[in-house]
Short mmCIF file of C-alpha atoms in Angstrom, two decimals:
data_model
loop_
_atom_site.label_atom_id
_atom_site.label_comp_id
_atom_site.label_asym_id
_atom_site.label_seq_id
_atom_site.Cartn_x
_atom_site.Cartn_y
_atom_site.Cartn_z
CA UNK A 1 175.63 -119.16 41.54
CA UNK A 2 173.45 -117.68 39.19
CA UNK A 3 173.17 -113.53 38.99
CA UNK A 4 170.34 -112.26 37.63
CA UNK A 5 169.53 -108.55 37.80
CA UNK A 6 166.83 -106.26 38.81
CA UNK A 7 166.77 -102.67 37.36
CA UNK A 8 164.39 -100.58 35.45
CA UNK A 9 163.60 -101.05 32.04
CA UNK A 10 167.28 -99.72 30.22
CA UNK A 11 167.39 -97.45 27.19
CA UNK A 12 168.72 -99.96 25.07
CA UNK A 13 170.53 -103.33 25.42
CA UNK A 14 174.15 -102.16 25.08
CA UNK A 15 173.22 -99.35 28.16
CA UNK A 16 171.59 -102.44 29.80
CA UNK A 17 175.31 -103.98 29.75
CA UNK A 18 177.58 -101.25 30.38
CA UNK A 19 175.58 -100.45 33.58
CA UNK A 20 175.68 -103.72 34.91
CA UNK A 21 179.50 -104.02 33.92
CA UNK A 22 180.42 -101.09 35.75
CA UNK A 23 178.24 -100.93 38.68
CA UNK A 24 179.31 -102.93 42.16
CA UNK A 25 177.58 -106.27 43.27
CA UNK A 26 174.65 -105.67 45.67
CA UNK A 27 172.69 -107.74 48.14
CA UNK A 28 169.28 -107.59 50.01
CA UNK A 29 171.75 -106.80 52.58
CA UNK A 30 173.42 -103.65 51.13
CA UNK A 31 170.62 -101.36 49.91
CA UNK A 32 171.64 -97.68 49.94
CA UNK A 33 169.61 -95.15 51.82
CA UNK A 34 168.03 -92.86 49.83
CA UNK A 35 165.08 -90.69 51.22
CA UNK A 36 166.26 -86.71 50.12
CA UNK A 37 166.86 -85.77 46.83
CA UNK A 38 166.00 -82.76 45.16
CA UNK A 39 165.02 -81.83 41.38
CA UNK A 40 165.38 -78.68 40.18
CA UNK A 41 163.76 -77.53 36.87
CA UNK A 42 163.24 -74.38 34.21
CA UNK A 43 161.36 -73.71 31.09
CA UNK A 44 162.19 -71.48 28.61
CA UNK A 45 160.96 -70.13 25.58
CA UNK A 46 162.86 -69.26 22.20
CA UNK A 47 161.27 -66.51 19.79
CA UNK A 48 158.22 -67.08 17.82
CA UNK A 49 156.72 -68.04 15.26
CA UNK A 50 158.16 -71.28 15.70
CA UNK A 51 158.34 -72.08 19.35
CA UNK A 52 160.66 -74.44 21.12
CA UNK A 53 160.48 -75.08 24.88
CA UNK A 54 163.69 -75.86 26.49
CA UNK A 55 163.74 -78.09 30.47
CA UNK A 56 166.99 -77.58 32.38
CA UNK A 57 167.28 -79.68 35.13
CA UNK A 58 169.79 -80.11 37.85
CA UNK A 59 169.73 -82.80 40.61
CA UNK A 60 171.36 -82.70 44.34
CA UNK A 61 171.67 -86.28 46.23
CA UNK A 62 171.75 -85.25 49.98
CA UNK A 63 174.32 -86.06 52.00
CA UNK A 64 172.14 -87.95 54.10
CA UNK A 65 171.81 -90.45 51.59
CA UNK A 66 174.59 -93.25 50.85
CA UNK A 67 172.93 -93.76 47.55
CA UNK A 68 174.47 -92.72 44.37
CA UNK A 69 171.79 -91.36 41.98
CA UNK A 70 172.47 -92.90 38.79
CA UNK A 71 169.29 -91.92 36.39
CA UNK A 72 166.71 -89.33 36.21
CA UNK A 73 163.28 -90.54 34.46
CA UNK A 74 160.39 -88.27 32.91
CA UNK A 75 157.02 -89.57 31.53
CA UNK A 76 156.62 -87.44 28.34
CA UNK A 77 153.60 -89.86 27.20
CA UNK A 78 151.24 -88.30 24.84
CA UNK A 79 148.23 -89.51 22.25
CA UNK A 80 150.26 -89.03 19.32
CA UNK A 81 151.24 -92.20 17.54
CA UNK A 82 152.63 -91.06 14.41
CA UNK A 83 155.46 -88.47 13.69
CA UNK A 84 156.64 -86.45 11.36
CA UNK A 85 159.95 -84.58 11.00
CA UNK A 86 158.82 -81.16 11.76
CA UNK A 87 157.13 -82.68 14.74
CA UNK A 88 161.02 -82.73 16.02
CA UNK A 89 163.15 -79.46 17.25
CA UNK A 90 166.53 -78.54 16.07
CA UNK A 91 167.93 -79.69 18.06
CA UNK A 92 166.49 -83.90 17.79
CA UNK A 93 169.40 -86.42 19.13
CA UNK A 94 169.92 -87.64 22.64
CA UNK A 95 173.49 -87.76 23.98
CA UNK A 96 175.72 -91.21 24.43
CA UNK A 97 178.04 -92.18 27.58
CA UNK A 98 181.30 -90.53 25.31
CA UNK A 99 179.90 -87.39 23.95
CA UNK A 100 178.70 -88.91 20.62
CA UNK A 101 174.61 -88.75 19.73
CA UNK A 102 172.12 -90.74 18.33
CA UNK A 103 168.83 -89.76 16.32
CA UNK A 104 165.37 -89.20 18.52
CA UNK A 105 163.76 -88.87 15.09
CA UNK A 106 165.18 -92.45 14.19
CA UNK A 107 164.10 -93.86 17.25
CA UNK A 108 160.43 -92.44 17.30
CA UNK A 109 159.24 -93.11 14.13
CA UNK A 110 161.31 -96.45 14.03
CA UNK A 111 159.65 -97.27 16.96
CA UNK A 112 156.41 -95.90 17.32
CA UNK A 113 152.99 -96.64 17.66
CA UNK A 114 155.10 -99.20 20.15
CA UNK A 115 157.08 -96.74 22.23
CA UNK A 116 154.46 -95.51 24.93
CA UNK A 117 152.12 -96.94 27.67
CA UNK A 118 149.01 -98.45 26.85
CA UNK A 119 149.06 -97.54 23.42
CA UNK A 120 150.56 -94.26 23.03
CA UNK A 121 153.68 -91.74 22.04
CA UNK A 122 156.42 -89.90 23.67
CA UNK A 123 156.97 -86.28 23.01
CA UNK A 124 159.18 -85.91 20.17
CA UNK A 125 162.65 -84.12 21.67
CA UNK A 126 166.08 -83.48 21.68
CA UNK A 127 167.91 -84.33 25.03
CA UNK A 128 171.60 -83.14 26.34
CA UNK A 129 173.63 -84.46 29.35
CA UNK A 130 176.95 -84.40 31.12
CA UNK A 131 179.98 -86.29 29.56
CA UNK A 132 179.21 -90.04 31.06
CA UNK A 133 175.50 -90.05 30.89
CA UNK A 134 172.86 -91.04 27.78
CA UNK A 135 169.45 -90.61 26.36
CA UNK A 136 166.80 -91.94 24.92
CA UNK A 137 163.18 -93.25 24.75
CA UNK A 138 161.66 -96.45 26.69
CA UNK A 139 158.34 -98.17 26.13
CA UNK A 140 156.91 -97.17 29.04
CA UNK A 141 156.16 -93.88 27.95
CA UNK A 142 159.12 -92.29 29.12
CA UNK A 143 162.62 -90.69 28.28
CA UNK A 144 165.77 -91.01 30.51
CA UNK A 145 168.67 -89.78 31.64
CA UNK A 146 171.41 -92.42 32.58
CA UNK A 147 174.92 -92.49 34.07
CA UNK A 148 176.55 -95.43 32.69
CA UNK A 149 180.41 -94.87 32.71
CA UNK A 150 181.89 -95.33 37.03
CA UNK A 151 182.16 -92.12 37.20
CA UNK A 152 179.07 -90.87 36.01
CA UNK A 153 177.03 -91.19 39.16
CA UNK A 154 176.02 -88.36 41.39
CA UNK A 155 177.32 -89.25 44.98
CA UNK A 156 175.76 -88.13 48.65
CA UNK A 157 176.37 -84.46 49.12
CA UNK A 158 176.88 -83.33 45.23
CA UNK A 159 174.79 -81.66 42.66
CA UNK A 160 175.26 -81.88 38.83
CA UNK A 161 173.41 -79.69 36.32
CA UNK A 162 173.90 -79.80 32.47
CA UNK A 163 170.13 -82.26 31.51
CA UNK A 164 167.76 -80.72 29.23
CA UNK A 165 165.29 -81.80 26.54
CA UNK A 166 164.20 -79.32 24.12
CA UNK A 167 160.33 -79.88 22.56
CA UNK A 168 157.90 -78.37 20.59
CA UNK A 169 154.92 -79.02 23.20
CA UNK A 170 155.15 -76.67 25.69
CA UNK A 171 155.53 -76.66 29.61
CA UNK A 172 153.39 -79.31 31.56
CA UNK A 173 153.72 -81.26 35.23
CA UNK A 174 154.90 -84.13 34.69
CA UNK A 175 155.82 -87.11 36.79
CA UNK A 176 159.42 -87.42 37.24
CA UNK A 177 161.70 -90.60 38.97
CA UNK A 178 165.28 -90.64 40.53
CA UNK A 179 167.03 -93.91 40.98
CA UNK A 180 169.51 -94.59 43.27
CA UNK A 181 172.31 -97.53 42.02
CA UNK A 182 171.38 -100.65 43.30
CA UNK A 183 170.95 -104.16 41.76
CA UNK A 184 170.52 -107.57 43.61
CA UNK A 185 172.58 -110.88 42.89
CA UNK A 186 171.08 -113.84 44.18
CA UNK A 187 172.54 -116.43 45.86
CA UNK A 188 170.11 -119.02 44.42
CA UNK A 189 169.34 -120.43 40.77
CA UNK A 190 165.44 -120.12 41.40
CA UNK A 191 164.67 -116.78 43.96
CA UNK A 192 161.93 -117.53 45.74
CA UNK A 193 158.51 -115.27 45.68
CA UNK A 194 159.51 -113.70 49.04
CA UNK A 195 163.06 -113.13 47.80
CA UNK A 196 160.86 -111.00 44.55
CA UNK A 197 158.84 -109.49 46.87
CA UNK A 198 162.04 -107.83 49.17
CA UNK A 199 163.72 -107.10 45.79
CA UNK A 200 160.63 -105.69 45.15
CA UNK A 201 160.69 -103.26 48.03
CA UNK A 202 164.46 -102.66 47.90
CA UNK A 203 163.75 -100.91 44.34
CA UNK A 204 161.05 -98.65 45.83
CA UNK A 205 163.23 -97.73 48.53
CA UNK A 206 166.32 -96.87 46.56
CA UNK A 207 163.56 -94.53 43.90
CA UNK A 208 162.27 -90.89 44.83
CA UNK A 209 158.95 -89.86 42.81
CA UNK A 210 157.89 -86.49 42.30
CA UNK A 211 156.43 -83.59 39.92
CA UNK A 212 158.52 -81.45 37.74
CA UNK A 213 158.09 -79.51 34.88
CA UNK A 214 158.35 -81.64 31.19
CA UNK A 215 156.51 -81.24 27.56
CA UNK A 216 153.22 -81.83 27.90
CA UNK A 217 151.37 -84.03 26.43
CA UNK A 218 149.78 -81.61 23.80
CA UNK A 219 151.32 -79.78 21.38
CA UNK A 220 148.92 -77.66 19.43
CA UNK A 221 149.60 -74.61 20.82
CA UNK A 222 146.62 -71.95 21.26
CA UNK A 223 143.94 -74.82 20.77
CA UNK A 224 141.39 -75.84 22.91
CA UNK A 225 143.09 -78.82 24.01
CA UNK A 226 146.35 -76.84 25.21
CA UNK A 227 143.97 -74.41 27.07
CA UNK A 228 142.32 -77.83 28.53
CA UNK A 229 145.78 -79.60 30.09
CA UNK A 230 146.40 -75.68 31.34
CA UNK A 231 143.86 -75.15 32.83
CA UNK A 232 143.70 -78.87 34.50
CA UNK A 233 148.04 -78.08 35.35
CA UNK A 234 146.89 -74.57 37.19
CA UNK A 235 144.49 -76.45 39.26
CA UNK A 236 146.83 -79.03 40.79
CA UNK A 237 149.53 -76.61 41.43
CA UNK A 238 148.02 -75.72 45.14
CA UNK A 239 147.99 -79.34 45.53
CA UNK A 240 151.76 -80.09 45.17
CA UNK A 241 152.81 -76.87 47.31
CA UNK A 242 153.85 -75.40 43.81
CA UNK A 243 151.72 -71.95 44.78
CA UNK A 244 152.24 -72.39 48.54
CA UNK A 245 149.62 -69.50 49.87
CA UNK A 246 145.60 -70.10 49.64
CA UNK A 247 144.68 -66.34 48.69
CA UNK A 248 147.14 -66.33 45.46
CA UNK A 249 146.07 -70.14 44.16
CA UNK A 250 142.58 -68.60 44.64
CA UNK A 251 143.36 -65.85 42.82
CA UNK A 252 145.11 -67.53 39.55
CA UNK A 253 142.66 -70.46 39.46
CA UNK A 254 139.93 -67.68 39.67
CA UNK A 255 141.38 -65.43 37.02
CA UNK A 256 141.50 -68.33 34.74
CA UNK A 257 137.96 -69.77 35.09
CA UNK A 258 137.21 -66.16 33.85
CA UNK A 259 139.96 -66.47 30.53
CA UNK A 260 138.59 -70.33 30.18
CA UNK A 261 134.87 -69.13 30.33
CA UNK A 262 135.44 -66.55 27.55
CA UNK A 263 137.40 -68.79 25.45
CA UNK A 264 134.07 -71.29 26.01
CA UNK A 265 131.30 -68.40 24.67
CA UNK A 266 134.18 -67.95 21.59
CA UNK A 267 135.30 -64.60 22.72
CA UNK A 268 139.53 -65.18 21.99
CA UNK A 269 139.91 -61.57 22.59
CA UNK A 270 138.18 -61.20 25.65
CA UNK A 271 139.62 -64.75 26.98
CA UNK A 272 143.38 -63.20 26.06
CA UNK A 273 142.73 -60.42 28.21
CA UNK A 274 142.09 -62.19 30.98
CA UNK A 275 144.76 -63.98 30.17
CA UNK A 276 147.06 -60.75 30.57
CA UNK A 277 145.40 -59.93 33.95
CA UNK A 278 146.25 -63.49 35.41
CA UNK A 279 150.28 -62.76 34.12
CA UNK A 280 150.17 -59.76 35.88
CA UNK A 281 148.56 -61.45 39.33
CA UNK A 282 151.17 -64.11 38.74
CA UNK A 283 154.32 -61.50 38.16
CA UNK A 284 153.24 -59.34 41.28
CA UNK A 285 152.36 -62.41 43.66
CA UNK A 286 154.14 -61.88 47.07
CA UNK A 287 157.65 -63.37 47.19
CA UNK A 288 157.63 -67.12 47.85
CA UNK A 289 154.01 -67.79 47.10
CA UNK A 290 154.49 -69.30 43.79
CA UNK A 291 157.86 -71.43 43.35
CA UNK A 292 160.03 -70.69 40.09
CA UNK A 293 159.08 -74.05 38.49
CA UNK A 294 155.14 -72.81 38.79
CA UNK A 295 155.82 -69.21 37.50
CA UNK A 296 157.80 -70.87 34.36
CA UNK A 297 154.68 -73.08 33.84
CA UNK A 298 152.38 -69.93 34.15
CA UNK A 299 153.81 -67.35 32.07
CA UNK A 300 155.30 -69.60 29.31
CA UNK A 301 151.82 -71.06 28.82
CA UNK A 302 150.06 -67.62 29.05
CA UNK A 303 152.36 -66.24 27.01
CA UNK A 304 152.15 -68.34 24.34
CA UNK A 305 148.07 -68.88 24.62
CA UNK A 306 147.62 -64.78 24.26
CA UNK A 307 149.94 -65.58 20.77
CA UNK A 308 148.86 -68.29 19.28
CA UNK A 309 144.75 -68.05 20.66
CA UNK A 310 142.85 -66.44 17.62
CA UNK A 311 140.17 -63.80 18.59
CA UNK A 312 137.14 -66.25 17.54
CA UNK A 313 138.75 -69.47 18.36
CA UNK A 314 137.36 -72.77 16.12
CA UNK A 315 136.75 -75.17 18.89
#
């Protein structure tokens, strides 16, 4: 019998391995349910002039799963294909399965313009974990978090905290993955196409897609191109049920037209002002109309727009 293995794309070959080693032998016969998990995330800010964003996230597998979640997956894809040191925070390494680190800035410029879909970057970033779990970068765009020792799996019914990834590009939506641990072994040297295509399936079904909150994909803060991916977050956050009542989203996406249509006849001041007015509509919405995730997004980005925006902005 041959085994041959279906996961996602691993961090590196040696993670590749140890996961494989340590996980249990599954069959289109044994895939886990896995329909509710939840994602939690924060943004912070630390003190200017040099800005650096830091994403805490904590994940909780529902006990109505049997799945255990073994890897949390954030696109952090941007048009930047070249880096430079200072591109990186302080804080720059990502964490292995025993506690030791390895270099982000290695791997980036190492591996770039070749780490990122169709052509370009990831974010550069520093990444922490829990003791058991590791980092890193992956061609498709995308940085990871991975359990790769046994016991570094979050089982049905438990939550673990401790991920983050500290950038210099500032809050953003970004698409974020949870796998559940499952792998197939095949019975046969040559799996059939319909054998693929129920593999195929089983992957979907043990993976939960959603939004959360990640470095977006620009980084030049108070430009015209961070007030762009703003402006085009704010108006998707009624969309995902991240402002949850009509009359506020109306409100914020109509208080920003205003800043943005300032900012577009070169008025910086006047564009900054509205800018306050919209973090005051945001910090006196009515409880429960805009989730925590989409008031960190708001008033980190406003915050730093009304600091780094100049009064007559060069567009």
């Amino acid at each position: 019998m041959t085994q041959w293995t279906l996961i996602k794309e691993s961090l590196t070959v040696i993670a590749a391995m140890s996961f494989i080693s340590s996980a249990n032998s599954h069959g289109l016969d044994d895939i886990p349910i896995f329909t509710h998990a939840k994602l939690i995330a924060s943004a912070s800010i630390t003190t200017s002039p040099d800005y650096e964003f830091t994403y805490q996230y904590s994940i909780t597998n529902s006990e109505k799963n049997t799945g255990e979640i073994w890897s949390l997956t954030l696109d952090i894809s941007t048009k930047r294909a070249h880096y430079e040191i200072q591109d990186f925070p302080k804080l720059n390494t990502a964490p292995l399965p025993r506690g030791s680190t390895r270099s982000m800035i290695e791997n980036a410029i190492d591996g770039a313009p070749y780490i990122g879909k169709l052509g370009s970057a990831v974010v550069p970033l520093g990444q922490t974990a829990p003791l058991g779990w590791a980092g890193g970068y992956a061609r498709s765009g995308t940085v990871s978090f991975s359990g790769l020792e046994p016991e570094a799996k979050i089982l049905p019914g438990q939550s673990l905290s401790g991920f983050s990834i500290v950038s210099k590009y500032p809050p953003s939506l970004r698409d974020a993955t949870l796998d559940a641990l499952w792998f197939h072994i095949s019975d046969s040297d040559e799996p059939s196409d319909e054998e693929w295509a129920l593999v195929a399936d089983a992957v979907d079904a043990t993976r939960i897609e959603s939004f959360t909150l990640g470095p977006s994909p620009e980084g030049s803060l108070g430009t015209y191109a961070h007030w762009i991916n703003f402006e085009a977050d704010v108006l998707r956050l009624f969309d995902i049920n991240w402002i949850t009542h009509t009359g506020v989203a109306e409100a914020v996406e109509q208080e920003l037209l205003e800043a943005k249509t300032a900012l577009d006849l070169n008025d910086g001041k006047l564009a900054k002002q509205r800018l306050a007015t919209l973090r005051t509509l945001v910090t006196n919405a009515p409880s429960g109309s805009i989730i925590s995730k989409a008031v960190d997004l708001l008033l980190t980005n406003i915050d730093v727009l009304i600091d780094k925006t100049p009064d007559t902005p060069l567009l």
